[in-house]
């Protein structure tokens, strides 16, 4: 399961350039059923607040409904808040997201602010990195890790 940070969702819903197309492509790939996507529960109220401020109450309601139907909403309770406080990050909201992802057993956090998640147990990736990682994993499953394609140029792929 992949936890999608709110900035990626808001990029799509508010058509925020230059991030919109990359975030949209990543969400489309996730929504196509390739992976189960999650959203921390506290992000739902923040989504409502941001969308209402940007586009009004009706759009905010539709945005919350859209998110609730497409994402597994991960609960944030005392355990996650305690963990977030223990992380002692400058950005408490990011710490809560990291704690929720850890508690839910997520494999990645998709976010535009990877730097703010440096201390996270769950690795944070940029939206376009998630797609690249999926392509690499698919290739490796099909052809193996020592396939000739990556060695043909004589160099490392990393």
Coordinates of N, CA and C in Angstrom, one line a residue:
X1 N 0.9 -1.2 0.0 CA 0.0 0.0 0.0 C 0.9 1.2 0.0
X2 N 0.5 2.2 -0.8 CA 1.2 3.5 -0.9 C 0.4 4.6 -0.2
X3 N 1.1 5.4 0.6 CA 0.4 6.5 1.2 C 0.7 7.7 0.3
X4 N -0.4 8.3 -0.1 CA -0.2 9.5 -1.0 C -0.4 10.8 -0.1
X5 N 0.7 11.6 -0.1 CA 0.7 12.8 0.7 C -0.3 13.8 0.0
X6 N -0.9 14.6 0.8 CA -1.9 15.5 0.4 C -1.5 16.5 -0.7
X7 N -0.2 16.9 -0.8 CA 0.3 17.8 -1.8 C 0.1 17.2 -3.2
X8 N 0.2 15.9 -3.3 CA 0.1 15.3 -4.7 C -1.4 15.4 -5.1
X9 N -2.3 15.1 -4.2 CA -3.7 15.2 -4.5 C -4.2 16.6 -4.8
X10 N -3.7 17.5 -4.0 CA -4.1 18.9 -4.2 C -3.5 19.5 -5.5
X11 N -2.3 19.0 -5.9 CA -1.8 19.4 -7.2 C -2.7 19.1 -8.3
X12 N -3.4 17.9 -8.2 CA -4.3 17.4 -9.3 C -5.6 18.2 -9.2
X13 N -6.2 18.3 -8.0 CA -7.5 18.9 -7.8 C -7.5 20.4 -8.1
X14 N -6.4 21.1 -7.8 CA -6.3 22.5 -8.0 C -5.6 22.9 -9.3
X15 N -5.2 21.8 -10.0 CA -4.4 22.0 -11.3 C -3.2 22.9 -11.1
X16 N -2.4 22.6 -10.1 CA -1.2 23.4 -9.7 C -0.1 23.0 -10.6
X17 N 0.3 24.0 -11.4 CA 1.5 23.9 -12.3 C 2.7 24.3 -11.6
X18 N 3.8 23.7 -11.8 CA 4.2 22.7 -12.9 C 4.0 21.3 -12.4
X19 N 3.3 21.1 -11.3 CA 3.3 19.7 -10.6 C 2.1 18.9 -11.1
X20 N 1.1 19.5 -11.7 CA -0.1 18.9 -12.1 C 0.0 17.6 -12.9
X21 N 0.8 17.7 -14.0 CA 0.8 16.6 -14.9 C 1.5 15.4 -14.3
X22 N 2.6 15.6 -13.6 CA 3.3 14.5 -13.0 C 2.5 13.9 -11.9
X23 N 1.8 14.7 -11.1 CA 1.0 14.2 -10.0 C -0.2 13.4 -10.6
X24 N -0.8 14.0 -11.6 CA -2.0 13.3 -12.3 C -1.6 12.0 -12.8
X25 N -0.4 11.9 -13.5 CA 0.0 10.7 -14.1 C 0.3 9.6 -13.0
X26 N 0.8 10.0 -11.9 CA 1.1 9.1 -10.8 C -0.2 8.6 -10.2
X27 N -1.1 9.5 -9.9 CA -2.4 9.1 -9.4 C -3.2 8.2 -10.3
X28 N -3.2 8.5 -11.6 CA -3.8 7.6 -12.6 C -3.3 6.2 -12.6
X29 N -1.9 6.1 -12.5 CA -1.3 4.8 -12.4 C -1.7 4.1 -11.1
X30 N -1.7 4.8 -10.0 CA -2.1 4.2 -8.8 C -3.6 3.7 -8.8
X31 N -4.4 4.6 -9.4 CA -5.9 4.3 -9.4 C -6.2 3.2 -10.4
X32 N -5.3 3.0 -11.3 CA -5.6 1.9 -12.3 C -5.5 0.5 -11.7
X33 N -5.3 0.5 -10.4 CA -5.3 -0.8 -9.7 C -4.0 -1.4 -9.5
X34 N -2.9 -0.8 -9.9 CA -1.6 -1.3 -9.8 C -1.2 -1.4 -8.3
X35 N -1.6 -0.5 -7.5 CA -1.3 -0.5 -6.1 C -2.5 0.0 -5.3
X36 N -2.6 -0.4 -4.0 CA -3.6 0.1 -3.1 C -3.1 1.5 -2.6
X37 N -3.9 2.5 -2.7 CA -3.5 3.8 -2.3 C -4.2 4.2 -1.0
X38 N -3.4 4.9 -0.1 CA -3.9 5.3 1.2 C -3.8 6.8 1.4
X39 N -4.5 7.3 2.3 CA -4.5 8.7 2.7 C -4.7 8.8 4.2
X40 N -3.8 9.5 4.9 CA -4.0 9.7 6.3 C -5.3 10.4 6.7
X41 N -6.0 10.0 7.7 CA -7.3 10.5 8.0 C -7.3 12.0 8.3
X42 N -6.2 12.5 8.9 CA -6.2 14.0 9.1 C -6.0 14.8 7.8
X43 N -5.6 14.1 6.8 CA -5.4 14.8 5.5 C -6.8 15.1 4.9
X44 N -7.8 14.3 5.2 CA -9.1 14.5 4.7 C -9.7 15.9 5.1
X45 N -9.5 16.2 6.4 CA -10.0 17.5 6.8 C -9.2 18.7 6.3
X46 N -7.9 18.4 6.1 CA -7.1 19.5 5.5 C -7.5 19.6 4.0
X47 N -7.8 18.5 3.3 CA -8.2 18.6 1.9 C -9.5 19.5 1.8
X48 N -10.4 19.2 2.7 CA -11.7 20.0 2.7 C -11.3 21.5 2.9
X49 N -10.5 21.8 3.9 CA -10.2 23.2 4.2 C -9.5 23.9 3.0
X50 N -8.5 23.2 2.4 CA -7.8 23.8 1.2 C -8.7 24.0 0.0
X51 N -9.6 23.0 -0.3 CA -10.5 23.1 -1.4 C -11.6 24.1 -1.2
X52 N -12.1 24.2 0.0 CA -13.1 25.2 0.3 C -12.5 26.6 0.1
X53 N -11.3 26.8 0.6 CA -10.7 28.1 0.5 C -10.4 28.4 -1.0
X54 N -10.0 27.4 -1.8 CA -9.7 27.6 -3.2 C -10.9 27.7 -4.1
X55 N -11.9 26.8 -3.9 CA -13.0 26.7 -4.9 C -14.4 26.7 -4.3
X56 N -14.6 26.8 -3.0 CA -15.9 26.9 -2.4 C -16.3 25.5 -1.8
X57 N -17.4 25.6 -1.1 CA -17.9 24.5 -0.3 C -18.3 23.3 -1.1
X58 N -19.0 23.5 -2.2 CA -19.5 22.4 -3.0 C -18.3 21.6 -3.6
X59 N -17.3 22.3 -4.1 CA -16.1 21.6 -4.6 C -15.4 20.9 -3.5
X60 N -15.3 21.5 -2.4 CA -14.7 20.9 -1.2 C -15.4 19.6 -0.8
X61 N -16.7 19.6 -0.8 CA -17.5 18.4 -0.5 C -17.2 17.3 -1.6
X62 N -17.2 17.7 -2.8 CA -17.0 16.7 -3.9 C -15.6 16.1 -3.8
X63 N -14.6 17.0 -3.4 CA -13.2 16.5 -3.3 C -13.1 15.5 -2.2
X64 N -13.7 15.8 -1.1 CA -13.6 14.8 0.0 C -14.3 13.5 -0.4
X65 N -15.5 13.6 -1.0 CA -16.2 12.4 -1.5 C -15.3 11.6 -2.4
X66 N -14.7 12.3 -3.4 CA -13.8 11.6 -4.4 C -12.6 10.9 -3.6
X67 N -12.0 11.6 -2.7 CA -10.8 11.0 -2.0 C -11.3 9.8 -1.2
X68 N -12.4 10.0 -0.5 CA -12.8 8.9 0.4 C -13.2 7.6 -0.3
X69 N -13.6 7.8 -1.6 CA -14.0 6.6 -2.4 C -12.8 6.0 -3.1
X70 N -11.7 6.7 -3.2 CA -10.6 6.2 -4.0 C -9.4 5.8 -3.1
X71 N -9.4 6.2 -1.9 CA -8.2 5.9 -1.0 C -8.6 5.2 0.2
X72 N -7.8 4.3 0.7 CA -7.9 3.7 2.0 C -7.6 4.8 3.0
X73 N -8.5 5.1 3.8 CA -8.3 6.2 4.8 C -7.6 5.6 6.1
X74 N -6.4 5.9 6.3 CA -5.6 5.3 7.4 C -5.9 6.1 8.7
X75 N -6.4 5.5 9.7 CA -6.7 6.2 11.0 C -5.4 6.8 11.6
X76 N -5.6 7.9 12.2 CA -4.5 8.5 13.0 C -5.1 8.6 14.4
X77 N -4.5 7.8 15.3 CA -4.9 7.8 16.7 C -3.7 8.1 17.6
X78 N -3.9 7.8 18.9 CA -2.9 8.1 19.9 C -1.5 7.6 19.6
X79 N -1.5 6.3 19.1 CA -0.2 5.7 18.8 C 0.5 6.4 17.7
X80 N -0.2 6.9 16.7 CA 0.5 7.6 15.6 C 0.9 9.0 16.0
X81 N 0.1 9.6 16.9 CA 0.5 11.0 17.4 C 1.7 10.9 18.3
X82 N 1.7 9.8 19.1 CA 2.9 9.6 20.0 C 4.1 9.4 19.2
X83 N 4.0 8.6 18.1 CA 5.2 8.3 17.3 C 5.6 9.6 16.6
X84 N 4.6 10.4 16.1 CA 5.0 11.6 15.4 C 5.7 12.6 16.3
X85 N 5.2 12.7 17.6 CA 5.9 13.5 18.6 C 7.3 13.0 18.8
X86 N 7.5 11.7 18.9 CA 8.8 11.1 19.2 C 9.8 11.4 18.0
X87 N 9.3 11.5 16.8 CA 10.1 11.8 15.6 C 10.8 13.2 15.8
X88 N 10.0 14.1 16.4 CA 10.5 15.4 16.7 C 11.0 16.2 15.5
X89 N 10.2 16.0 14.4 CA 10.5 16.7 13.2 C 10.0 18.2 13.2
X90 N 10.6 19.1 12.4 CA 10.1 20.4 12.4 C 8.7 20.5 11.9
X91 N 8.3 19.7 11.0 CA 7.0 19.7 10.4 C 6.2 18.6 11.1
X92 N 5.3 18.9 12.0 CA 4.6 17.9 12.8 C 3.6 17.2 11.8
X93 N 3.0 17.9 10.9 CA 2.0 17.2 10.0 C 2.7 16.1 9.2
X94 N 3.9 16.4 8.7 CA 4.7 15.4 8.0 C 5.0 14.2 8.9
X95 N 5.4 14.5 10.1 CA 5.6 13.4 11.1 C 4.4 12.5 11.3
X96 N 3.2 13.1 11.3 CA 2.0 12.4 11.5 C 1.8 11.5 10.2
X97 N 2.0 12.0 9.1 CA 1.9 11.2 7.8 C 2.9 10.0 7.9
X98 N 4.1 10.3 8.3 CA 5.1 9.2 8.3 C 4.7 8.2 9.4
X99 N 4.2 8.6 10.5 CA 3.8 7.7 11.5 C 2.6 6.8 11.1
X100 N 1.6 7.5 10.4 CA 0.5 6.7 9.9 C 0.9 5.7 8.8
X101 N 1.8 6.1 7.9 CA 2.3 5.2 6.9 C 3.0 4.0 7.5
X102 N 3.8 4.3 8.6 CA 4.5 3.2 9.3 C 3.6 2.2 9.9
X103 N 2.6 2.8 10.6 CA 1.6 2.0 11.4 C 0.8 1.1 10.5
X104 N 0.5 1.6 9.3 CA -0.4 0.9 8.3 C 0.4 -0.1 7.5
X105 N 1.8 -0.1 7.6 CA 2.6 -1.0 6.8 C 2.7 -0.6 5.4
X106 N 2.7 0.7 5.1 CA 2.8 1.2 3.7 C 4.3 0.9 3.2
X107 N 4.4 0.8 1.9 CA 5.7 0.5 1.3 C 6.4 1.8 0.9
X108 N 5.6 2.9 0.6 CA 6.2 4.2 0.2 C 5.2 5.3 0.6
X109 N 5.8 6.5 0.7 CA 5.0 7.7 0.8 C 5.3 8.5 -0.5
X110 N 4.3 8.8 -1.2 CA 4.5 9.6 -2.5 C 4.2 11.1 -2.1
X111 N 5.2 11.9 -2.3 CA 5.1 13.3 -1.9 C 6.0 14.1 -2.8
X112 N 5.7 15.4 -2.8 CA 6.6 16.4 -3.5 C 7.7 16.9 -2.6
X113 N 7.5 16.7 -1.3 CA 8.5 17.2 -0.3 C 9.3 16.1 0.4
X114 N 10.0 15.3 -0.4 CA 10.7 14.1 0.0 C 11.7 14.5 1.1
X115 N 12.3 15.7 1.0 CA 13.3 16.1 2.0 C 12.7 16.1 3.4
X116 N 11.4 16.5 3.6 CA 10.8 16.5 4.9 C 10.6 15.2 5.5
X117 N 10.8 14.1 4.7 CA 10.5 12.7 5.2 C 11.8 11.9 5.3
X118 N 13.0 12.6 5.4 CA 14.3 12.0 5.4 C 14.4 11.0 6.6
X119 N 13.8 11.2 7.7 CA 13.9 10.3 8.9 C 12.8 9.3 8.9
X120 N 12.0 9.1 7.9 CA 10.9 8.2 7.9 C 11.3 6.8 7.7
X121 N 10.7 5.9 8.5 CA 11.0 4.4 8.3 C 10.4 4.0 6.9
X122 N 9.3 4.6 6.5 CA 8.7 4.3 5.2 C 9.4 5.3 4.2
X123 N 10.0 4.8 3.1 CA 10.7 5.6 2.2 C 9.7 6.6 1.5
X124 N 10.1 7.8 1.3 CA 9.4 8.8 0.6 C 10.0 8.9 -0.8
X125 N 9.1 9.0 -1.8 CA 9.5 9.1 -3.2 C 8.7 10.2 -3.9
X126 N 9.3 10.9 -4.9 CA 8.6 11.8 -5.7 C 7.6 11.1 -6.6
X127 N 6.6 11.8 -7.0 CA 5.6 11.1 -7.9 C 6.2 10.4 -9.1
X128 N 7.1 11.1 -9.8 CA 7.7 10.4 -11.0 C 8.6 9.3 -10.6
X129 N 9.2 9.3 -9.4 CA 10.1 8.2 -9.0 C 9.3 7.0 -8.8
X130 N 8.1 7.1 -8.3 CA 7.2 5.9 -8.1 C 7.0 5.2 -9.4
X131 N 6.7 5.9 -10.4 CA 6.5 5.3 -11.7 C 7.8 4.6 -12.2
X132 N 8.9 5.3 -12.1 CA 10.2 4.7 -12.5 C 10.5 3.4 -11.7
X133 N 10.2 3.5 -10.4 CA 10.4 2.3 -9.6 C 9.6 1.1 -10.0
X134 N 8.3 1.4 -10.3 CA 7.4 0.4 -10.8 C 7.9 -0.3 -12.1
X135 N 8.3 0.6 -13.0 CA 8.8 0.0 -14.3 C 10.1 -0.8 -14.0
X136 N 11.0 -0.4 -13.2 CA 12.2 -1.2 -12.8 C 11.8 -2.5 -12.2
X137 N 10.9 -2.5 -11.2 CA 10.4 -3.7 -10.6 C 9.8 -4.7 -11.6
X138 N 9.0 -4.1 -12.5 CA 8.3 -5.0 -13.5 C 9.4 -5.6 -14.4
X139 N 10.3 -4.8 -14.8 CA 11.4 -5.4 -15.7 C 12.2 -6.5 -14.9
X140 N 12.5 -6.2 -13.7 CA 13.3 -7.1 -12.9 C 12.5 -8.4 -12.7
X141 N 11.2 -8.3 -12.4 CA 10.4 -9.5 -12.2 C 10.4 -10.4 -13.5
X142 N 10.3 -9.7 -14.6 CA 10.2 -10.4 -15.9 C 11.5 -10.9 -16.4
X143 N 12.6 -10.1 -16.3 CA 13.9 -10.5 -16.9 C 15.0 -10.8 -16.0
X144 N 14.8 -10.5 -14.7 CA 15.8 -10.8 -13.7 C 16.7 -9.5 -13.5
X145 N 17.4 -9.5 -12.4 CA 18.2 -8.3 -12.1 C 19.5 -8.2 -12.9
X146 N 20.0 -9.4 -13.4 CA 21.2 -9.3 -14.1 C 21.1 -9.4 -15.6
X147 N 19.9 -8.9 -16.1 CA 19.6 -9.0 -17.6 C 20.6 -8.2 -18.4
X148 N 20.8 -8.6 -19.6 CA 21.7 -8.0 -20.5 C 21.4 -6.5 -20.8
X149 N 20.2 -6.1 -20.8 CA 19.8 -4.8 -21.2 C 20.6 -3.7 -20.3
X150 N 20.6 -3.9 -19.0 CA 21.3 -2.9 -18.2 C 22.8 -3.0 -18.3
X151 N 23.3 -4.2 -18.7 CA 24.8 -4.4 -18.8 C 25.3 -4.0 -20.2
X152 N 24.4 -3.9 -21.2 CA 24.9 -3.7 -22.5 C 25.7 -2.4 -22.7
X153 N 25.4 -1.4 -21.9 CA 26.1 -0.2 -22.0 C 27.4 -0.2 -21.2
X154 N 27.6 -1.2 -20.4 CA 28.8 -1.4 -19.6 C 28.7 -0.6 -18.3
X155 N 27.7 0.2 -18.1 CA 27.6 1.1 -16.9 C 26.5 0.6 -16.0
X156 N 26.5 1.3 -14.9 CA 25.5 1.0 -13.8 C 24.3 1.8 -14.2
X157 N 23.1 1.3 -13.8 CA 21.9 2.0 -14.0 C 21.6 2.9 -12.8
X158 N 22.4 3.0 -11.8 CA 22.2 3.8 -10.7 C 23.0 5.0 -10.7

